[in-house]
Short mmCIF file of C-alpha atoms in Angstrom, two decimals:
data_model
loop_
_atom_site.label_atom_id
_atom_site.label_comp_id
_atom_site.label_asym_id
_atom_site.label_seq_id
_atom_site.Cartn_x
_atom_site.Cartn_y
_atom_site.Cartn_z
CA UNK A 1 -23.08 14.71 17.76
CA UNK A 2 -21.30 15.56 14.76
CA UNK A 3 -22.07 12.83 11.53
CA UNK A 4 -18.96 10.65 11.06
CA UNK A 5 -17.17 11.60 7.36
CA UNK A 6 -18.91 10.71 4.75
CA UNK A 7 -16.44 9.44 2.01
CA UNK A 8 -17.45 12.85 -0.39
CA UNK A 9 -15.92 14.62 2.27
CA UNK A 10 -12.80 12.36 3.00
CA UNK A 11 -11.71 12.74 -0.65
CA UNK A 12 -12.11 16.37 -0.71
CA UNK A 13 -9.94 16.75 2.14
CA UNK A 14 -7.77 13.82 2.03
CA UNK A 15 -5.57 15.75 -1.02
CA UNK A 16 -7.26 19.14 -1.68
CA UNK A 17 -5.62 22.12 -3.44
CA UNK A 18 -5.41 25.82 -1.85
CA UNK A 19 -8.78 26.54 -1.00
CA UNK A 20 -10.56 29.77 -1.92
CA UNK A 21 -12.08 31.80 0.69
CA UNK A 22 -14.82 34.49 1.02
CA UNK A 23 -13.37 37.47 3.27
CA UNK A 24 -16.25 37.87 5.48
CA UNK A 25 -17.37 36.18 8.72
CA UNK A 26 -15.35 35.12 11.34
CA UNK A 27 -12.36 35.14 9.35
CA UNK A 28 -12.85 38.21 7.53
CA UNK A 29 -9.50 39.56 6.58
CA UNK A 30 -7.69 36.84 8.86
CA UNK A 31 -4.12 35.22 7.64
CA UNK A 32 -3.79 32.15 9.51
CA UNK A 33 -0.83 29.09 8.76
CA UNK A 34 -0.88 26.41 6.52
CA UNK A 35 1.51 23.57 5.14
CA UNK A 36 1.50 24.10 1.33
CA UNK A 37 3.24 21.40 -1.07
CA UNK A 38 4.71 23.85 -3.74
CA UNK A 39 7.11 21.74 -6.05
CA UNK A 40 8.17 18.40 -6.14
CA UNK A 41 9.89 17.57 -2.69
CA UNK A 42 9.51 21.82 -1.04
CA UNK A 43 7.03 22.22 1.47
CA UNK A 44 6.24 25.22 3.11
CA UNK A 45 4.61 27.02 5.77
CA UNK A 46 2.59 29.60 4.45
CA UNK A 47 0.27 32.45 5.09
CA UNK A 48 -3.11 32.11 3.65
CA UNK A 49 -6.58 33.76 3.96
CA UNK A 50 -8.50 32.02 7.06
CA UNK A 51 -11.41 30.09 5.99
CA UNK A 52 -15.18 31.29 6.52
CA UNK A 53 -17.38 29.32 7.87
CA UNK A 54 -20.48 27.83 4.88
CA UNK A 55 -23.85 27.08 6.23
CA UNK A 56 -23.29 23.59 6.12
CA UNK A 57 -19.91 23.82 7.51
CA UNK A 58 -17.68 24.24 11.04
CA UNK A 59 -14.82 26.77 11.45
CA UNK A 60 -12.01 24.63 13.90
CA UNK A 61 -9.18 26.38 15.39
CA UNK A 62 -6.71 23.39 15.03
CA UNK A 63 -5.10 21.68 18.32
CA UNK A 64 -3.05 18.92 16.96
CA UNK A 65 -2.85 16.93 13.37
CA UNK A 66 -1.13 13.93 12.76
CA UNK A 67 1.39 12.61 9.94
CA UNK A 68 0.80 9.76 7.80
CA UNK A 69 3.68 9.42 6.48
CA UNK A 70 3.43 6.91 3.39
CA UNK A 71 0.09 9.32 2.04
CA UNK A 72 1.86 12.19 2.70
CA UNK A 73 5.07 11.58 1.00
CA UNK A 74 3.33 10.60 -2.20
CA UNK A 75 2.06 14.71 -2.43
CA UNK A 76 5.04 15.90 -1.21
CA UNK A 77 7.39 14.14 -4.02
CA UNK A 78 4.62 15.05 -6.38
CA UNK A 79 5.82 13.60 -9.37
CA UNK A 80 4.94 10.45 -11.45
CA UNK A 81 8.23 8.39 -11.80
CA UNK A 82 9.54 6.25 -9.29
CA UNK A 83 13.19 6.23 -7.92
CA UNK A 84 14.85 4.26 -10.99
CA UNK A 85 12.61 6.58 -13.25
CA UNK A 86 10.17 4.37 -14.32
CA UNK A 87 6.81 6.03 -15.00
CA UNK A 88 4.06 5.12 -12.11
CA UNK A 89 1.15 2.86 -13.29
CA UNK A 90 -0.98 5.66 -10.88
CA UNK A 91 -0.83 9.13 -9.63
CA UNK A 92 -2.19 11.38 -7.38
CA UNK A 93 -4.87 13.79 -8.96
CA UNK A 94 -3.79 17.01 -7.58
CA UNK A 95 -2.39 20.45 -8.76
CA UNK A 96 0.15 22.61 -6.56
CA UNK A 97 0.35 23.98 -4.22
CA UNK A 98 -1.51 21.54 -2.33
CA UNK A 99 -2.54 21.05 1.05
CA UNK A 100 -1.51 17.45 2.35
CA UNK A 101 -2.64 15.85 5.97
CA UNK A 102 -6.21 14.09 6.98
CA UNK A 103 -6.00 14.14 10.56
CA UNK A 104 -6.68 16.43 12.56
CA UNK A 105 -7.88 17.56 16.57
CA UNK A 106 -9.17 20.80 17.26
CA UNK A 107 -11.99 23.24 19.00
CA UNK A 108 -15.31 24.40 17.02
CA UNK A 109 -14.91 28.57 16.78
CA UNK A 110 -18.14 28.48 15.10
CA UNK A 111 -20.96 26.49 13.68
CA UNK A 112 -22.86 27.15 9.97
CA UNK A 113 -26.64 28.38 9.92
CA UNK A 114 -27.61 24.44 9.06
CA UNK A 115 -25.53 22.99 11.40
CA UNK A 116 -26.88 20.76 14.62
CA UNK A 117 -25.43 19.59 17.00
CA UNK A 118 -22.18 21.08 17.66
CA UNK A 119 -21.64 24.59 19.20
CA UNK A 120 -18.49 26.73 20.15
CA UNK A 121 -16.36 25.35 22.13
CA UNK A 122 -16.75 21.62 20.92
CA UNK A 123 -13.50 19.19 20.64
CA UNK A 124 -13.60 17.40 17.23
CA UNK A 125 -11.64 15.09 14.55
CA UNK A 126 -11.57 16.70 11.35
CA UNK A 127 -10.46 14.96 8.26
CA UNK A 128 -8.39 18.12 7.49
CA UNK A 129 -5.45 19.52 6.32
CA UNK A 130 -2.10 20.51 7.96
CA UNK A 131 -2.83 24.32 8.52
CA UNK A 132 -4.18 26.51 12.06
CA UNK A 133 -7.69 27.07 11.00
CA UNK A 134 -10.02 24.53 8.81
CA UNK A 135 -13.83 24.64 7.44
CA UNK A 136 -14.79 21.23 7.67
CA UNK A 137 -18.52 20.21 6.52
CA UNK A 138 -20.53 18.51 8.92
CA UNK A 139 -19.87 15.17 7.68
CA UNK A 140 -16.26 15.12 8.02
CA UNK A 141 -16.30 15.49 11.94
CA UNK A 142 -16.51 13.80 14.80
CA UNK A 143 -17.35 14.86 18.03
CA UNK A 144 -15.12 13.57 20.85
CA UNK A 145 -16.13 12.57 24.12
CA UNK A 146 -14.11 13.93 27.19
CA UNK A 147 -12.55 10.70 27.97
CA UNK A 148 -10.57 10.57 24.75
CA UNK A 149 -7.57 12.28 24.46
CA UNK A 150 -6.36 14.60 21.66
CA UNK A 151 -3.20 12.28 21.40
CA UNK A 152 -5.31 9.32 21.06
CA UNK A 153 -8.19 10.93 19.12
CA UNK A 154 -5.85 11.96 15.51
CA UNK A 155 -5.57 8.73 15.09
CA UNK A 156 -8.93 8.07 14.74
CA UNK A 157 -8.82 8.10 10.88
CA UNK A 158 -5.69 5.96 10.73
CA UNK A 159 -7.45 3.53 13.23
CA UNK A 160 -10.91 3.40 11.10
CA UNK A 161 -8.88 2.06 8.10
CA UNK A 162 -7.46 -0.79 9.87
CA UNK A 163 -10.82 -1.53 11.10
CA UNK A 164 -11.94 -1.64 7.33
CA UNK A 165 -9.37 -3.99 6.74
CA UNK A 166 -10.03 -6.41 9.86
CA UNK A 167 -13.53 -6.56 8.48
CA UNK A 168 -12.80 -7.12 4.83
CA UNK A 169 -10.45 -10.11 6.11
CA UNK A 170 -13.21 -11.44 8.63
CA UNK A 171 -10.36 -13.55 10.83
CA UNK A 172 -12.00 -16.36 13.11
CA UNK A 173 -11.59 -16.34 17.06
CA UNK A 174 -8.30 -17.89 17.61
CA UNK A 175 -6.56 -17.06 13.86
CA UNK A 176 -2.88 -16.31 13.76
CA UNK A 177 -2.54 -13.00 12.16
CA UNK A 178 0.60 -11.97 10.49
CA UNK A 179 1.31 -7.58 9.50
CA UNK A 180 3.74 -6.99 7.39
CA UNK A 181 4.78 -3.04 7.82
CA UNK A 182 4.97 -1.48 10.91
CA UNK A 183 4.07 2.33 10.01
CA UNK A 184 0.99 4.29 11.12
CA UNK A 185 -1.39 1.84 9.20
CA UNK A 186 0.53 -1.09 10.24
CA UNK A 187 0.72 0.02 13.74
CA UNK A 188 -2.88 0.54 13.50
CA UNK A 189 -3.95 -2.56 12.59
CA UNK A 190 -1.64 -4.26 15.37
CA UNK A 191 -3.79 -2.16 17.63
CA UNK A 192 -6.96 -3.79 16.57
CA UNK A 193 -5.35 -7.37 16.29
CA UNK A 194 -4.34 -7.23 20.13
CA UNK A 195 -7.55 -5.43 21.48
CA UNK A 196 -9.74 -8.15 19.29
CA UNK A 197 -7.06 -11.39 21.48
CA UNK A 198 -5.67 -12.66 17.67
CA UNK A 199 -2.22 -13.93 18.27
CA UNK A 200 -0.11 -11.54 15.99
CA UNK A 201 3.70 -11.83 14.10
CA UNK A 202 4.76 -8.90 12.09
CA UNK A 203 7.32 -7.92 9.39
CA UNK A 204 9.44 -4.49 9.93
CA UNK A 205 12.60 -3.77 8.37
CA UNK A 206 13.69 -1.42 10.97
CA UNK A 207 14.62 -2.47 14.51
CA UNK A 208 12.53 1.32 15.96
CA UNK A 209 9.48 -0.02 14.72
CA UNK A 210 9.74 -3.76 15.83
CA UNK A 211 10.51 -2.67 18.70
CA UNK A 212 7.58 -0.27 19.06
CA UNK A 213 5.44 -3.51 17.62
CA UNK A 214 6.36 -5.46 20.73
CA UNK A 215 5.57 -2.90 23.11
CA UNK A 216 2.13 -2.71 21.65
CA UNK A 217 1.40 -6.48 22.00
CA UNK A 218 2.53 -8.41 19.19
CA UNK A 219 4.03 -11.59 19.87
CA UNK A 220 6.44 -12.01 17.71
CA UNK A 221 8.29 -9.03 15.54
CA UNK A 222 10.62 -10.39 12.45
CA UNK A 223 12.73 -8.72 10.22
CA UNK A 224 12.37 -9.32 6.36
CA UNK A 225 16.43 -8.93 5.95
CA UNK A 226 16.95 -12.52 8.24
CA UNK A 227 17.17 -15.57 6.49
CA UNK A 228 14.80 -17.80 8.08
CA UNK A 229 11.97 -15.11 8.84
CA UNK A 230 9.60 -16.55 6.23
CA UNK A 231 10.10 -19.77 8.63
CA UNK A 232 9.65 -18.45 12.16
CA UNK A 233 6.52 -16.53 10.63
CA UNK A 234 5.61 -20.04 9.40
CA UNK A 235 6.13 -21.77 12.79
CA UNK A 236 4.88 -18.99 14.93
CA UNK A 237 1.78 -19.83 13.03
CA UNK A 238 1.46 -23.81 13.56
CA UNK A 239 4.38 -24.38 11.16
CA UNK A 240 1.17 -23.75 8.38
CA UNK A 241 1.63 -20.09 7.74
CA UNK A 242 -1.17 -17.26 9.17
CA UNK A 243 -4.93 -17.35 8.60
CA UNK A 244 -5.03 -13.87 7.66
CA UNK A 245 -1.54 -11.74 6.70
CA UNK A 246 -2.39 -8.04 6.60
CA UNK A 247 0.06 -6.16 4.15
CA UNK A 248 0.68 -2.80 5.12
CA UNK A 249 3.93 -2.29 3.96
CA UNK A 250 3.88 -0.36 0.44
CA UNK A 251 6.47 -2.10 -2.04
CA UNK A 252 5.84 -5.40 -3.99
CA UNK A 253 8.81 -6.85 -1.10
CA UNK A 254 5.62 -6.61 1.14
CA UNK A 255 3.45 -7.97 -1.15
CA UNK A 256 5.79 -10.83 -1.64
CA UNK A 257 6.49 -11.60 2.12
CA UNK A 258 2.38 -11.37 2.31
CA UNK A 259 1.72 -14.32 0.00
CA UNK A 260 5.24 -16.54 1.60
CA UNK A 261 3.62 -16.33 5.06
CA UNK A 262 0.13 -16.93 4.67
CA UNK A 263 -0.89 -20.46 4.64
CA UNK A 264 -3.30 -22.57 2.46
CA UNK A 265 -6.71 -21.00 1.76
CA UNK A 266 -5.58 -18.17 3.72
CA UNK A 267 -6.44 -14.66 3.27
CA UNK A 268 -4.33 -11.80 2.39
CA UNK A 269 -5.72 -8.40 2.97
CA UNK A 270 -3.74 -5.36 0.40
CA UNK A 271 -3.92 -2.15 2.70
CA UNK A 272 -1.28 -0.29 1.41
CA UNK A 273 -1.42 1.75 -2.56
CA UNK A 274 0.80 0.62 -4.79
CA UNK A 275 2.20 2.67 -7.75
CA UNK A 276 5.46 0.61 -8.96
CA UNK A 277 5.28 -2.19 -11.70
CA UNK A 278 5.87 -5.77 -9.91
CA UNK A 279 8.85 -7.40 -10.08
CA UNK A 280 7.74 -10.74 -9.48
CA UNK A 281 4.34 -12.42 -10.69
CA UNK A 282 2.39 -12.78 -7.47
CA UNK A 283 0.26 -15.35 -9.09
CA UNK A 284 2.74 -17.69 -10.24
CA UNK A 285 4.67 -20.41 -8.37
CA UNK A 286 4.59 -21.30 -5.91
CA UNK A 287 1.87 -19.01 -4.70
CA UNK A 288 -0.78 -20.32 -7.01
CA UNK A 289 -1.19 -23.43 -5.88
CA UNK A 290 -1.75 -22.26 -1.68
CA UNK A 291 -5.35 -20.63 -3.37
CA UNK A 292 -5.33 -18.04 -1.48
CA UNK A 293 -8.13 -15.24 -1.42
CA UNK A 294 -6.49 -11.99 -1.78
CA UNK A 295 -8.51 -8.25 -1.19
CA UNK A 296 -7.89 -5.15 -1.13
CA UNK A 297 -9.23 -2.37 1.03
CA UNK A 298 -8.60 1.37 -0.50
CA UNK A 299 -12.19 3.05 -0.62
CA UNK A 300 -14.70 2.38 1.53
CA UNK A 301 -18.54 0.93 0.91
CA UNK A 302 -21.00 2.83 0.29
CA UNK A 303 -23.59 4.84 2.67
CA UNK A 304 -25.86 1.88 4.08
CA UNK A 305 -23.43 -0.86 4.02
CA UNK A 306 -23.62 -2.90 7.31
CA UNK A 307 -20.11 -1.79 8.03
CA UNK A 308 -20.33 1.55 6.23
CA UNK A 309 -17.80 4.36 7.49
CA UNK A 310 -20.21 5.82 9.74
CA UNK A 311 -20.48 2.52 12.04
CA UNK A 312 -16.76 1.62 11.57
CA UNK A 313 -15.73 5.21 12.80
CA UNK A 314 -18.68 4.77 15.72
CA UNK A 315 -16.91 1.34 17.05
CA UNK A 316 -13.47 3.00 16.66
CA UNK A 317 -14.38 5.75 18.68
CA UNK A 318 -15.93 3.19 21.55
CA UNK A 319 -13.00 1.22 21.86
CA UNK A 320 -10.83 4.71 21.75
CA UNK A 321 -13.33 5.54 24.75
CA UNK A 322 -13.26 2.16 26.19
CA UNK A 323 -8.69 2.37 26.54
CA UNK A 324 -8.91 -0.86 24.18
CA UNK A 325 -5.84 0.78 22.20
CA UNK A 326 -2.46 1.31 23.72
CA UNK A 327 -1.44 4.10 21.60
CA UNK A 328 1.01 5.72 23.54
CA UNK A 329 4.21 3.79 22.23
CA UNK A 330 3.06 4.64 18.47
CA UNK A 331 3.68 8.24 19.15
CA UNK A 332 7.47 8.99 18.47
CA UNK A 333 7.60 12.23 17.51
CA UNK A 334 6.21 16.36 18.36
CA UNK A 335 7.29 19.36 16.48
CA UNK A 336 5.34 22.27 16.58
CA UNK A 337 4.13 23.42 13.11
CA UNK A 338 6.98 25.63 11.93
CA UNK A 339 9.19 22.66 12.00
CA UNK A 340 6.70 20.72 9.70
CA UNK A 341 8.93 21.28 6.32
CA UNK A 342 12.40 20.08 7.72
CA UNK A 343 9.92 17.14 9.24
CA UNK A 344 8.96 16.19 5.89
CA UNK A 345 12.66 16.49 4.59
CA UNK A 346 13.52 13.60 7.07
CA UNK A 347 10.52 11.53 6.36
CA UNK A 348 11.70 12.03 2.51
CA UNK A 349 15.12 10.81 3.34
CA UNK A 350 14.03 8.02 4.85
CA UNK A 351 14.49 8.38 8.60
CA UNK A 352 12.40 5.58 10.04
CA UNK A 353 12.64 6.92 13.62
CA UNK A 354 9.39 9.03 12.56
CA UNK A 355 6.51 6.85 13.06
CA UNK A 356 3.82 8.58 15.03
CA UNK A 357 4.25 12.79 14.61
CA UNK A 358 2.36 15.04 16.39
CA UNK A 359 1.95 18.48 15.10
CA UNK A 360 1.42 21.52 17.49
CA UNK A 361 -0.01 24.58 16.80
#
């Protein structure tokens, strides 16, 4: 079996410039398509050289990948002032063009000299760009048993993170759980509060996603924009607030709704990146006084942790295998891969309707 991504190999794919190729190999001479991020808010399909295959490394011929939006968006704006234009406290290290996408489902073409393991003919997950043909190394695979579907399977990456973040917040058997965002991540880690029996309120602003929310098991779905949804969080949760509030949402309104509706001594878990100055102080009134324990989860551990990525992708693969994930309402969206740029025009826009997108190719 193919070793689960080590995070070396997640970074180098998870925003990666053009990549230079050798022309000789399988792909010798070969043109194949890729989504290339060429100026701030233009995407295009290109045609690049094919990839060869290193010693070390797998050629896939790509089935399926999968959009996360929020990490997405932030390459395809590609600059470093927010909306008002107010400089970002962060950006993203890259240089255009740039590849963008980290999920992706495909069939091994052909396997490097030092490669075990996997042969021709193999279904994997790559952590992998948007484009038709990709040269993953070894440890940014995984191969996927027969029981799994492709559909299922691109979201393994998106699934693994939300794992990351149910361990780093550690809730007890019976703990009210509130999520506050309802995208891919948020969706995600709904996924994991139902299959692990936590009773579960979340926090969308759009009606789509609630909806989507309930279908998947939570018990309650709120939007921020009512006036009492800080209290029916509150009440859903013992009238006390949640034990654990997962904020997945990406905007310091998140944060803020994160910190109202978890109780005393609770735990707030930050899985989303944020680049824009707060507009509140998050550790003033009346927060301060509920002491709560606030983490974040963007990175993982290092090799050899007890939950390192290798066991947290091995358990999200099992419970993938085991149908403890319904998935299937997540998935909103499938465009085939020439329809990628006017995809990311309406994700830029801000059409919520796009939650879970399939790509084809």
């Amino acid at each position: 079996m193919g070793v689960p991504f080590s995070q070396k190999a997640f970074l180098r794919y998870h925003v990666c410039g053009v990549r230079s190729t050798k022309q000789s190999g399988y792909g010798a001479w070969l043109n194949m398509k890729q989504l290339l991020v060429t100026g701030p808010r233009q995407a295009s399909l290109c045609e690049v050289p094919r990839p060869d295959c290193g010693a070390a490394e797998v050629l896939v011929e790509t089935r399926l990948t999968a959009i996360s939006t929020g990490t997405e968006l932030r390459v395809f704006r590609a600059i470093a002032v927010d909306d008002e234009g107010q400089f970002l406290h962060e950006t993203v290290p890259f240089q255009l063009p740039a590849s963008t996408g980290y999920s992706l489902v495909g069939t091994v073409r052909e396997a490097g000299d030092s490669v075990t393991g996997l042969r021709p003919g193999d279904r994997v997950f790559a952590t992998a760009a948007h484009a038709a043909w990709a040269a993953v190394p070894i440890d940014a695979l995984q191969l996927l048993p027969e029981s799994v579907t492709s559909e299922h399977a691109v979201w393994l990456n998106v699934l693994e993170v939300a794992h990351r973040a149910l361990r780093q917040a550690g809730p007890d058997p019976g703990a009210d759980v509130a999520i506050i965002g309802q995208g891919v991540v948020g969706l995600g880690m709904l996924a994991w509060s139902v299959a692990c029996g936590f009773r579960t309120v979340v926090v969308e602003n759009h009606p789509e996603r609630r909806a989507i929310a309930r279908e998947m098991g939570a018990d309650l779905a709120l939007s921020p924009d009512e006036p009492d949804c800080v209290a029916e969080a509150l009440g859903f949760a013992g009238g006390v607030g949640a034990d654990v509030v997962f904020e997945a949402g990406s905007s310091w309104e998140a944060i803020r709704m994160a910190l109202q509706v978890a109780r005393a001594d609770g735990k707030v878990v930050v899985m989303s990146r944020h680049t824009q100055r707060p507009h509140f102080n998050p550790v003033g009134h009346p927060y301060l006084g509920k002491r709560l324990n606030v983490v974040t989860t963007y990175g993982y551990p290092p090799d050899g942790h007890r939950w390192d990525r290798y066991r947290s992708v091995a358990l999200t693969l099992d419970f993938l295998e085991r149908g403890r994930f319904d998935l299937n309402p997540m998935v909103t969206d499938r465009f085939t891969a020439e329809q990628l740029p006017s995809v990311y025009d309406r994700m830029d826009r801000g059409d919520a309707s796009l939650v879970g997108v399939l790509i084809d190719w």
